[in-house]
Backbone as a printed PyTorch tensor [residue, N CA C, xyz], in Angstrom:
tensor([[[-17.7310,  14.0090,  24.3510],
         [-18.1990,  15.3750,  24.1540],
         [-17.6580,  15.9250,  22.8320]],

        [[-18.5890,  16.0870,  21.6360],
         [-18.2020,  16.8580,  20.5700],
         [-17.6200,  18.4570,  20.9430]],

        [[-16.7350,  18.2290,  20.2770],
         [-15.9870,  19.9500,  20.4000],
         [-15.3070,  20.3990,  19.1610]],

        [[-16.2750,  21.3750,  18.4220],
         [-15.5760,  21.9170,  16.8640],
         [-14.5740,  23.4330,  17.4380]],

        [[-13.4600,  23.5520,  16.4680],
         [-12.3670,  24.3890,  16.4800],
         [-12.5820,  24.6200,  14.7770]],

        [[-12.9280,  26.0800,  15.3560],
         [-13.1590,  26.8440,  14.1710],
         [-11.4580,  27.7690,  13.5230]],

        [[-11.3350,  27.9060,  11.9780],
         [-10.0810,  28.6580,  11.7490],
         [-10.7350,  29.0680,  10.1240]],

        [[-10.0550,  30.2370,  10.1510],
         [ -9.9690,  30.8700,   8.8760],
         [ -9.8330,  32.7870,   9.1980]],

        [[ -9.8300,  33.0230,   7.9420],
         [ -9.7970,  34.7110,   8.0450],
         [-10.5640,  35.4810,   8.5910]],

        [[ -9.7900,  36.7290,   9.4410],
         [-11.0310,  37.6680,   9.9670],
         [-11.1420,  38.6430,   9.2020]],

        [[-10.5900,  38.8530,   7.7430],
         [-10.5370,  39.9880,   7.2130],
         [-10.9600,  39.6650,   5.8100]],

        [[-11.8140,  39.9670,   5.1030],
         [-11.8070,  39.4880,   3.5950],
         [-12.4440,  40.5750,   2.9820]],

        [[-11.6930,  40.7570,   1.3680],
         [-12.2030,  42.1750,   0.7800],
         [-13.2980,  41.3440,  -0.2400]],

        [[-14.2780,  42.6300,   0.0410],
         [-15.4120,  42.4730,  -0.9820],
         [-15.1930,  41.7030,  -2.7530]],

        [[-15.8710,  41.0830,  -2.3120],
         [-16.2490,  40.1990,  -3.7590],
         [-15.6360,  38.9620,  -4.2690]],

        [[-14.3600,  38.9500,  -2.8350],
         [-13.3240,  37.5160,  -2.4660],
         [-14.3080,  36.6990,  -2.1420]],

        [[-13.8400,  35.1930,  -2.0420],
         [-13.8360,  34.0420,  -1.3890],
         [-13.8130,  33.8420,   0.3200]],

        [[-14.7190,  33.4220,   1.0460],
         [-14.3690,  33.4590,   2.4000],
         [-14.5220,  32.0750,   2.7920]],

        [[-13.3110,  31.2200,   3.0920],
         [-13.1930,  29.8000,   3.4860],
         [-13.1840,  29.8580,   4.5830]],

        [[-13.7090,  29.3600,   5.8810],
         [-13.6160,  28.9120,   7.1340],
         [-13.1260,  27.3960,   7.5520]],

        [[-12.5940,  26.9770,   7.8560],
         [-12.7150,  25.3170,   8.5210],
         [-13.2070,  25.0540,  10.1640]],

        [[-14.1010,  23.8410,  10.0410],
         [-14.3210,  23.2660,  11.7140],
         [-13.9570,  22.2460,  11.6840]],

        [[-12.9970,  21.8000,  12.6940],
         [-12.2940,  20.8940,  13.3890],
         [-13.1370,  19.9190,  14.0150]],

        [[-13.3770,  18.7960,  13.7700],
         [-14.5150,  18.2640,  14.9940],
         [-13.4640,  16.9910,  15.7250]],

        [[-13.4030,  17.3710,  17.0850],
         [-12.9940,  16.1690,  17.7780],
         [-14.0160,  16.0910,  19.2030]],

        [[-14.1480,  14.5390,  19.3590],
         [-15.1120,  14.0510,  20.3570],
         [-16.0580,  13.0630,  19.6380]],

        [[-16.0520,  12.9570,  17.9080],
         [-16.9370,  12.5290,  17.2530],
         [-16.9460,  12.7470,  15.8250]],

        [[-17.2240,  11.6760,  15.0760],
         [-17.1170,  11.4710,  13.6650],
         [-18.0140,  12.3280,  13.5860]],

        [[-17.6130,  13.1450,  11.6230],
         [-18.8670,  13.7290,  11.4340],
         [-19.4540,  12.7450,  10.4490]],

        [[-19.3350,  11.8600,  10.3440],
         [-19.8400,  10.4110,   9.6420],
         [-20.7530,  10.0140,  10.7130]],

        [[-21.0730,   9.8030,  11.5690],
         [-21.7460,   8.9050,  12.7150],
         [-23.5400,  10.0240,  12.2720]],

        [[-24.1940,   8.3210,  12.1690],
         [-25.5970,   8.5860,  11.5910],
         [-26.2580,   9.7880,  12.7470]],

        [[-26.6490,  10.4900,  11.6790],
         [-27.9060,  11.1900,  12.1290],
         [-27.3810,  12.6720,  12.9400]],

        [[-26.2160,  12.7500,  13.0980],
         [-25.6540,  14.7280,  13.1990],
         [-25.1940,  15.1220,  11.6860]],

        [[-25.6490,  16.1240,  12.3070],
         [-25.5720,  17.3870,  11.4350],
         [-24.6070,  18.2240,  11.3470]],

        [[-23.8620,  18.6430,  10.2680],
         [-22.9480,  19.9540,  10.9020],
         [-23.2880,  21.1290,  10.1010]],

        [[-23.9060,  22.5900,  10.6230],
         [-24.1930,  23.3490,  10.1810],
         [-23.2290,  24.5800,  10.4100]],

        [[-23.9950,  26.0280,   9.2440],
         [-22.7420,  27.1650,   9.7700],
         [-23.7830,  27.9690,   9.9890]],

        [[-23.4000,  28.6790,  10.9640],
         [-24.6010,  29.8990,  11.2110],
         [-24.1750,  31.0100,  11.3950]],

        [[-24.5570,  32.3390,  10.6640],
         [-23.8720,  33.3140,  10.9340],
         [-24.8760,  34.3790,  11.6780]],

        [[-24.2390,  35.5510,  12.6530],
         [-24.8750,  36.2430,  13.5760],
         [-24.3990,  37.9240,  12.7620]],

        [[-24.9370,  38.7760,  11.9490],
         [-24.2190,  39.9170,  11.8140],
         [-24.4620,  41.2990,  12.9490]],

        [[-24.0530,  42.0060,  13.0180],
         [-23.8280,  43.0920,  14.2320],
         [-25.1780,  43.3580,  14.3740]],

        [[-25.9060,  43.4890,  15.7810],
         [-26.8510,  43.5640,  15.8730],
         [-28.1150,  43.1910,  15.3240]],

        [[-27.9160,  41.8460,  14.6440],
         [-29.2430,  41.1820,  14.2440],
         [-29.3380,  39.8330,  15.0420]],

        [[-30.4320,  38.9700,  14.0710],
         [-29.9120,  37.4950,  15.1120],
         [-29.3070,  36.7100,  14.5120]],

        [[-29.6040,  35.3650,  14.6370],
         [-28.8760,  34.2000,  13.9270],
         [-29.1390,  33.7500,  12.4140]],

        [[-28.0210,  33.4160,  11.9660],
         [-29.0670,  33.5090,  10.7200],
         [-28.6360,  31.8380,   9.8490]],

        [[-28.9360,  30.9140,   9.7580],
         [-28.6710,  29.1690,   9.3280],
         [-28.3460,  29.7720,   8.0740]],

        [[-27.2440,  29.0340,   7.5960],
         [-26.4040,  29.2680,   6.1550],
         [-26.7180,  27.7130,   5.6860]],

        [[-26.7170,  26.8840,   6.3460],
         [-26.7150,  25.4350,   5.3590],
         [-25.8780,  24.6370,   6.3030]],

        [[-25.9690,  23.1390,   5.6590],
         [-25.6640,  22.2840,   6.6020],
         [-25.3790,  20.8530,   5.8170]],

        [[-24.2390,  20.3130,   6.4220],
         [-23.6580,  19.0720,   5.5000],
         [-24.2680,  17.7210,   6.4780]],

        [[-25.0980,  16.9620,   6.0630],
         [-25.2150,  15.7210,   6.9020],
         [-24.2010,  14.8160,   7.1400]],

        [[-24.5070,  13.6010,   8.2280],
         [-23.9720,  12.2770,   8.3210],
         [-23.1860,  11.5370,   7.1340]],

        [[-24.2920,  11.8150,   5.5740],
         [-24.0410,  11.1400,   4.9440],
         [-24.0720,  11.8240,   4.1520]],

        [[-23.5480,  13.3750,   4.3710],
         [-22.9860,  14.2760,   2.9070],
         [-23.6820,  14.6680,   2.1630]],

        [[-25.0720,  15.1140,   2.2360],
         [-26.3420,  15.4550,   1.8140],
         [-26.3270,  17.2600,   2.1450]],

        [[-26.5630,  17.7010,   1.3170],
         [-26.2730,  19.2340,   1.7410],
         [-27.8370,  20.0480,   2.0400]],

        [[-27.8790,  21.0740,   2.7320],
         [-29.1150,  21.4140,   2.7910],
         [-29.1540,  23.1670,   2.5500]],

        [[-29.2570,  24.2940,   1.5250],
         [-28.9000,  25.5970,   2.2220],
         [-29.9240,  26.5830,   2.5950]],

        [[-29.5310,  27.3340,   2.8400],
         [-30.3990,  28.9210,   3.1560],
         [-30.8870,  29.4510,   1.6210]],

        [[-32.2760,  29.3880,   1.1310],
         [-32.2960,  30.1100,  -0.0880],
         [-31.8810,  31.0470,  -0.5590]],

        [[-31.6940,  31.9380,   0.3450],
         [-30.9760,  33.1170,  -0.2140],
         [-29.8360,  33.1630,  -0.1640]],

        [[-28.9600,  32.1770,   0.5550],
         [-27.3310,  32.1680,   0.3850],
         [-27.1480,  31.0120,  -0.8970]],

        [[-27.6310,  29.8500,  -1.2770],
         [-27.5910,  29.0730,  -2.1230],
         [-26.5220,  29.2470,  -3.1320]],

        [[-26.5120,  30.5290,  -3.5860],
         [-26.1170,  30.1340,  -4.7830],
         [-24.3870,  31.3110,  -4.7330]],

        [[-24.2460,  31.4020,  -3.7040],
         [-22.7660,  31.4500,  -3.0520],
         [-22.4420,  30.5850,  -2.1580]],

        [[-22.7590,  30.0740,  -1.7250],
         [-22.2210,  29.1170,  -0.3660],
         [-22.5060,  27.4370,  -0.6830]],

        [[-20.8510,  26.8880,  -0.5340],
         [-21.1110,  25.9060,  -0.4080],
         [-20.1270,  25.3550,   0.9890]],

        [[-20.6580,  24.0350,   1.4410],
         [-20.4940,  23.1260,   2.6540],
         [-19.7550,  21.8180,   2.5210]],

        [[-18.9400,  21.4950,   2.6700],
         [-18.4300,  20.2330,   2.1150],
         [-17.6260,  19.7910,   3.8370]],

        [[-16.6220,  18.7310,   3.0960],
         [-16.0400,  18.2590,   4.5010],
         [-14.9450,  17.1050,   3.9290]],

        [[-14.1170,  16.8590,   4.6920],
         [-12.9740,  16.0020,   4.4030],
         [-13.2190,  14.8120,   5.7150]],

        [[-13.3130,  13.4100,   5.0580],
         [-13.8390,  12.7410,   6.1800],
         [-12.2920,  12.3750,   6.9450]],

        [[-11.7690,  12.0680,   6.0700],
         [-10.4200,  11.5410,   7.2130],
         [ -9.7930,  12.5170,   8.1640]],

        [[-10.0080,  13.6920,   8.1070],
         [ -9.3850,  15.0800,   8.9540],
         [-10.4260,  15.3490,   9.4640]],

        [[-11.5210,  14.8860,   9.3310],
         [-12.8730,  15.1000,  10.6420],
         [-13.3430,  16.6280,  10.3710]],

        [[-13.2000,  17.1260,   9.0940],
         [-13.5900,  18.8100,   9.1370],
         [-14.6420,  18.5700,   7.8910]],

        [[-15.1370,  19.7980,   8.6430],
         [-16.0910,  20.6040,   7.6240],
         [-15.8050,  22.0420,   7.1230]],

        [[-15.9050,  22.1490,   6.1790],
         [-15.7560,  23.4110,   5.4980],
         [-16.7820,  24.3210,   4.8890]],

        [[-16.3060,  25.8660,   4.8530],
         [-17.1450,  26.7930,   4.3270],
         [-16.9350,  27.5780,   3.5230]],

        [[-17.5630,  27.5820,   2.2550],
         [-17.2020,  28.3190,   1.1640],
         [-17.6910,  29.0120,   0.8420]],

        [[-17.5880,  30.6970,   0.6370],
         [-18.4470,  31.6180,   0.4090],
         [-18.4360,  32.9930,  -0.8210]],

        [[-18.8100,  32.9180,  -1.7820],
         [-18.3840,  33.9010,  -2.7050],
         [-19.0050,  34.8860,  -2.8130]],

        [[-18.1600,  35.8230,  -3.5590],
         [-18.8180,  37.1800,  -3.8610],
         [-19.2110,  37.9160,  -2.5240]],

        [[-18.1930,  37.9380,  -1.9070],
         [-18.6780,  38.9270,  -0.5290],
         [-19.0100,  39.9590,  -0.3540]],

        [[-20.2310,  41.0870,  -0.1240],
         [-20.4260,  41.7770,   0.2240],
         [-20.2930,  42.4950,   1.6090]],

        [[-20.2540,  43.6180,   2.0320],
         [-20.2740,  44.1670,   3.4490],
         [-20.9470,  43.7850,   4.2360]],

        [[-22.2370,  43.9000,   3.8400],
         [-23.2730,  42.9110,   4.4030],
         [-23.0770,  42.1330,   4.6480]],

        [[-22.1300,  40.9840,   4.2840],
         [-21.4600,  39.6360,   4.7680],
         [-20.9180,  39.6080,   6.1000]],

        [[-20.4960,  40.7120,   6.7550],
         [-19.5660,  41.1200,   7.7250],
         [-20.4450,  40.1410,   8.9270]],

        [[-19.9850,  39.3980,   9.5070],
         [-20.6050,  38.7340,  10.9070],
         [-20.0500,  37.9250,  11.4470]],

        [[-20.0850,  36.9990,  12.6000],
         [-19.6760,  35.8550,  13.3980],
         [-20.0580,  34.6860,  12.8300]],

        [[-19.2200,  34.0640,  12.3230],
         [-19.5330,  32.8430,  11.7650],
         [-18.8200,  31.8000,  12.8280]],

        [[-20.1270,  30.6980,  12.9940],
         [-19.7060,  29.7560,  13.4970],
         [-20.6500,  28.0380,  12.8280]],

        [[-19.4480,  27.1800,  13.3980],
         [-19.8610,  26.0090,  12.9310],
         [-20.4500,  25.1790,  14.0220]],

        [[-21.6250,  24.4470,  13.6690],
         [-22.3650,  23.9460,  15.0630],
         [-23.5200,  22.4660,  14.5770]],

        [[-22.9510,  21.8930,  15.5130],
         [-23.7800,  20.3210,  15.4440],
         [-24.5790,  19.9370,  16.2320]],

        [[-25.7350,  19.2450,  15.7760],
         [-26.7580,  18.8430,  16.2110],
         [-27.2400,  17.3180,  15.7220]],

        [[-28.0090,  16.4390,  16.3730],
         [-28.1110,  15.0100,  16.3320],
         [-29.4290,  15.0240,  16.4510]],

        [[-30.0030,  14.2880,  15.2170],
         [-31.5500,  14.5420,  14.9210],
         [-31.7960,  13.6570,  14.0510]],

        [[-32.9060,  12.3090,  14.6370],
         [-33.1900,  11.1240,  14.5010],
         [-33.8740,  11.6170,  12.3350]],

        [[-33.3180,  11.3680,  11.7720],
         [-33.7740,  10.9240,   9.8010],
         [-34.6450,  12.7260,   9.8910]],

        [[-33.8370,  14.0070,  10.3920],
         [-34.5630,  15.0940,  10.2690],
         [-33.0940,  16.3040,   9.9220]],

        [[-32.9960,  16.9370,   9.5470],
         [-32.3740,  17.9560,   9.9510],
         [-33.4670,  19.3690,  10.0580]],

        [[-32.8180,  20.1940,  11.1520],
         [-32.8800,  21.6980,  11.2970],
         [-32.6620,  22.6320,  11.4910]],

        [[-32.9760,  23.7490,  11.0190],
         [-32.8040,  24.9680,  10.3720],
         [-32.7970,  25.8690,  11.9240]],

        [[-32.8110,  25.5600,  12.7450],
         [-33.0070,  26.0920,  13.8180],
         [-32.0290,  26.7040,  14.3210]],

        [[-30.9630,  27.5910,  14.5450],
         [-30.1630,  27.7400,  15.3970],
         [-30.2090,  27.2160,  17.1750]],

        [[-31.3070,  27.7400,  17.2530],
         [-31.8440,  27.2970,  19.0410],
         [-31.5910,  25.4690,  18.8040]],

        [[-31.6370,  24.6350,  18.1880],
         [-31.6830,  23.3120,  18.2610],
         [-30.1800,  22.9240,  18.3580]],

        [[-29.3210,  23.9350,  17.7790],
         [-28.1810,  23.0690,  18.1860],
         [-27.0060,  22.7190,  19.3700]],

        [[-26.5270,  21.9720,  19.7000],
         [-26.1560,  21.6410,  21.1480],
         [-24.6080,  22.3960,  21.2850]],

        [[-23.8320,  21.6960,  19.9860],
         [-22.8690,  22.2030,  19.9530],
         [-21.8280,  23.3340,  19.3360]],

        [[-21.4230,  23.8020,  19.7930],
         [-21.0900,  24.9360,  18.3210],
         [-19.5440,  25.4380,  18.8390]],

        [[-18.8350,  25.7350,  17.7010],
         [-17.2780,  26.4580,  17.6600],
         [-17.1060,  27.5660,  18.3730]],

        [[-16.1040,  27.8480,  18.1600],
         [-16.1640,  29.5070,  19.3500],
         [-16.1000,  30.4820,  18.5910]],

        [[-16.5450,  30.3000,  17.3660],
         [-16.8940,  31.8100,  16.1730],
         [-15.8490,  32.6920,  15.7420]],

        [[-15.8030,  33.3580,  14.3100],
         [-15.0820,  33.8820,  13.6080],
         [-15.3620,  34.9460,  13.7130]],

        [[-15.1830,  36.2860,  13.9800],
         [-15.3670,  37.3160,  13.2250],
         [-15.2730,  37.8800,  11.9020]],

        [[-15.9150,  37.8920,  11.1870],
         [-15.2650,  37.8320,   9.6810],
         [-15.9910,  39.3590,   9.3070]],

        [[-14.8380,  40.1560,   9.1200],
         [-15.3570,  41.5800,   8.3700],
         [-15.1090,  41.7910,   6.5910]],

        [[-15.9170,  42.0560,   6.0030],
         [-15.7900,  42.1730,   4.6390],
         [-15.3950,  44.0900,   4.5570]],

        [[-14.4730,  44.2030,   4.1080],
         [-13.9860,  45.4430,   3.6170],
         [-14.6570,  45.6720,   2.2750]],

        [[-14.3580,  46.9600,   2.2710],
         [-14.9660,  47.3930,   0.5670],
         [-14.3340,  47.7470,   0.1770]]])
C-alpha cells in the first residue's frame, strides 16, 4: 500500500518560495508507469492539478502555474518535491501530493488519483 507523508510550511509571506516535500513509502517512485502529482484545493473552490513528475522523471504542468512551479524528486529518499515562486494570496490553499498508476498515460484528473498525502495548509500572508 503506497502511503505519501507530506511536510513543509503552513505559513509563507507573499512573493517567497513555498517548498513542500512527499515522503513515499509502500513503493518506489521509480516503478514504471505512477505518477506523482501536487494538487492544490483553495478555500471554497475545487481541486486544482499543479503538475506532476513521472516514473521516469518527465515533468508535466498546469499552464498557468508553469512558469512558477517546479516538481522534482530525490530517488534514493523516495520523495518528491514542490517548488513554488512568487507567492501570491491567492496561493493560499491545501496542498497535497498524490499518486496514480496509469498504463504509458498520465492525468490531469484529480478524481483519478488513488492515493494522496494528508495535505498542507499553506496560507500566503501579504
Amino acid at each position: 500500500q503506497v502511503q505519501l507523508q507530506q511536510s513543509g510550511p503552513g505559513l509563507v509571506k507573499s512573493s517567497e518560495t513555498l517548498s513542500l516535500t512527499c515522503t513515499v513509502s509502500g513503493g518506489s517512485i521509480t516503478t514504471s508507469f505512477y505518477v506523482w502529482s501536487w494538487i492544490r484545493q483553495p478555500p471554497g473552490k475545487g481541486l486544482e492539478w499543479m503538475g506532476v513528475i513521472a516514473y521516469d522523471g518527465s515533468n508535466y504542468y498546469n499552464p498557468s502555474l508553469k512558469s512558477r512551479t517546479s516538481i522534482s524528486r530525490d530517488n534514493a529518499k523516495n520523495t518528491v518535491y514542490l517548488q513554488m515562486n512568487s507567492l501570491k494570496p491567492e496561493d493560499t490553499a491545501v496542498y497535497s501530493c498524490a499518486a496514480d498508476w496509469r498504463y504509458h498515460s498520465v492525468s490531469y484528473s484529480p478524481s483519478d488519483y488513488d492515493y494522496w498525502g494528508q495535505g498542507t495548509q499553506v496560507t500566503v500572508s501579504s
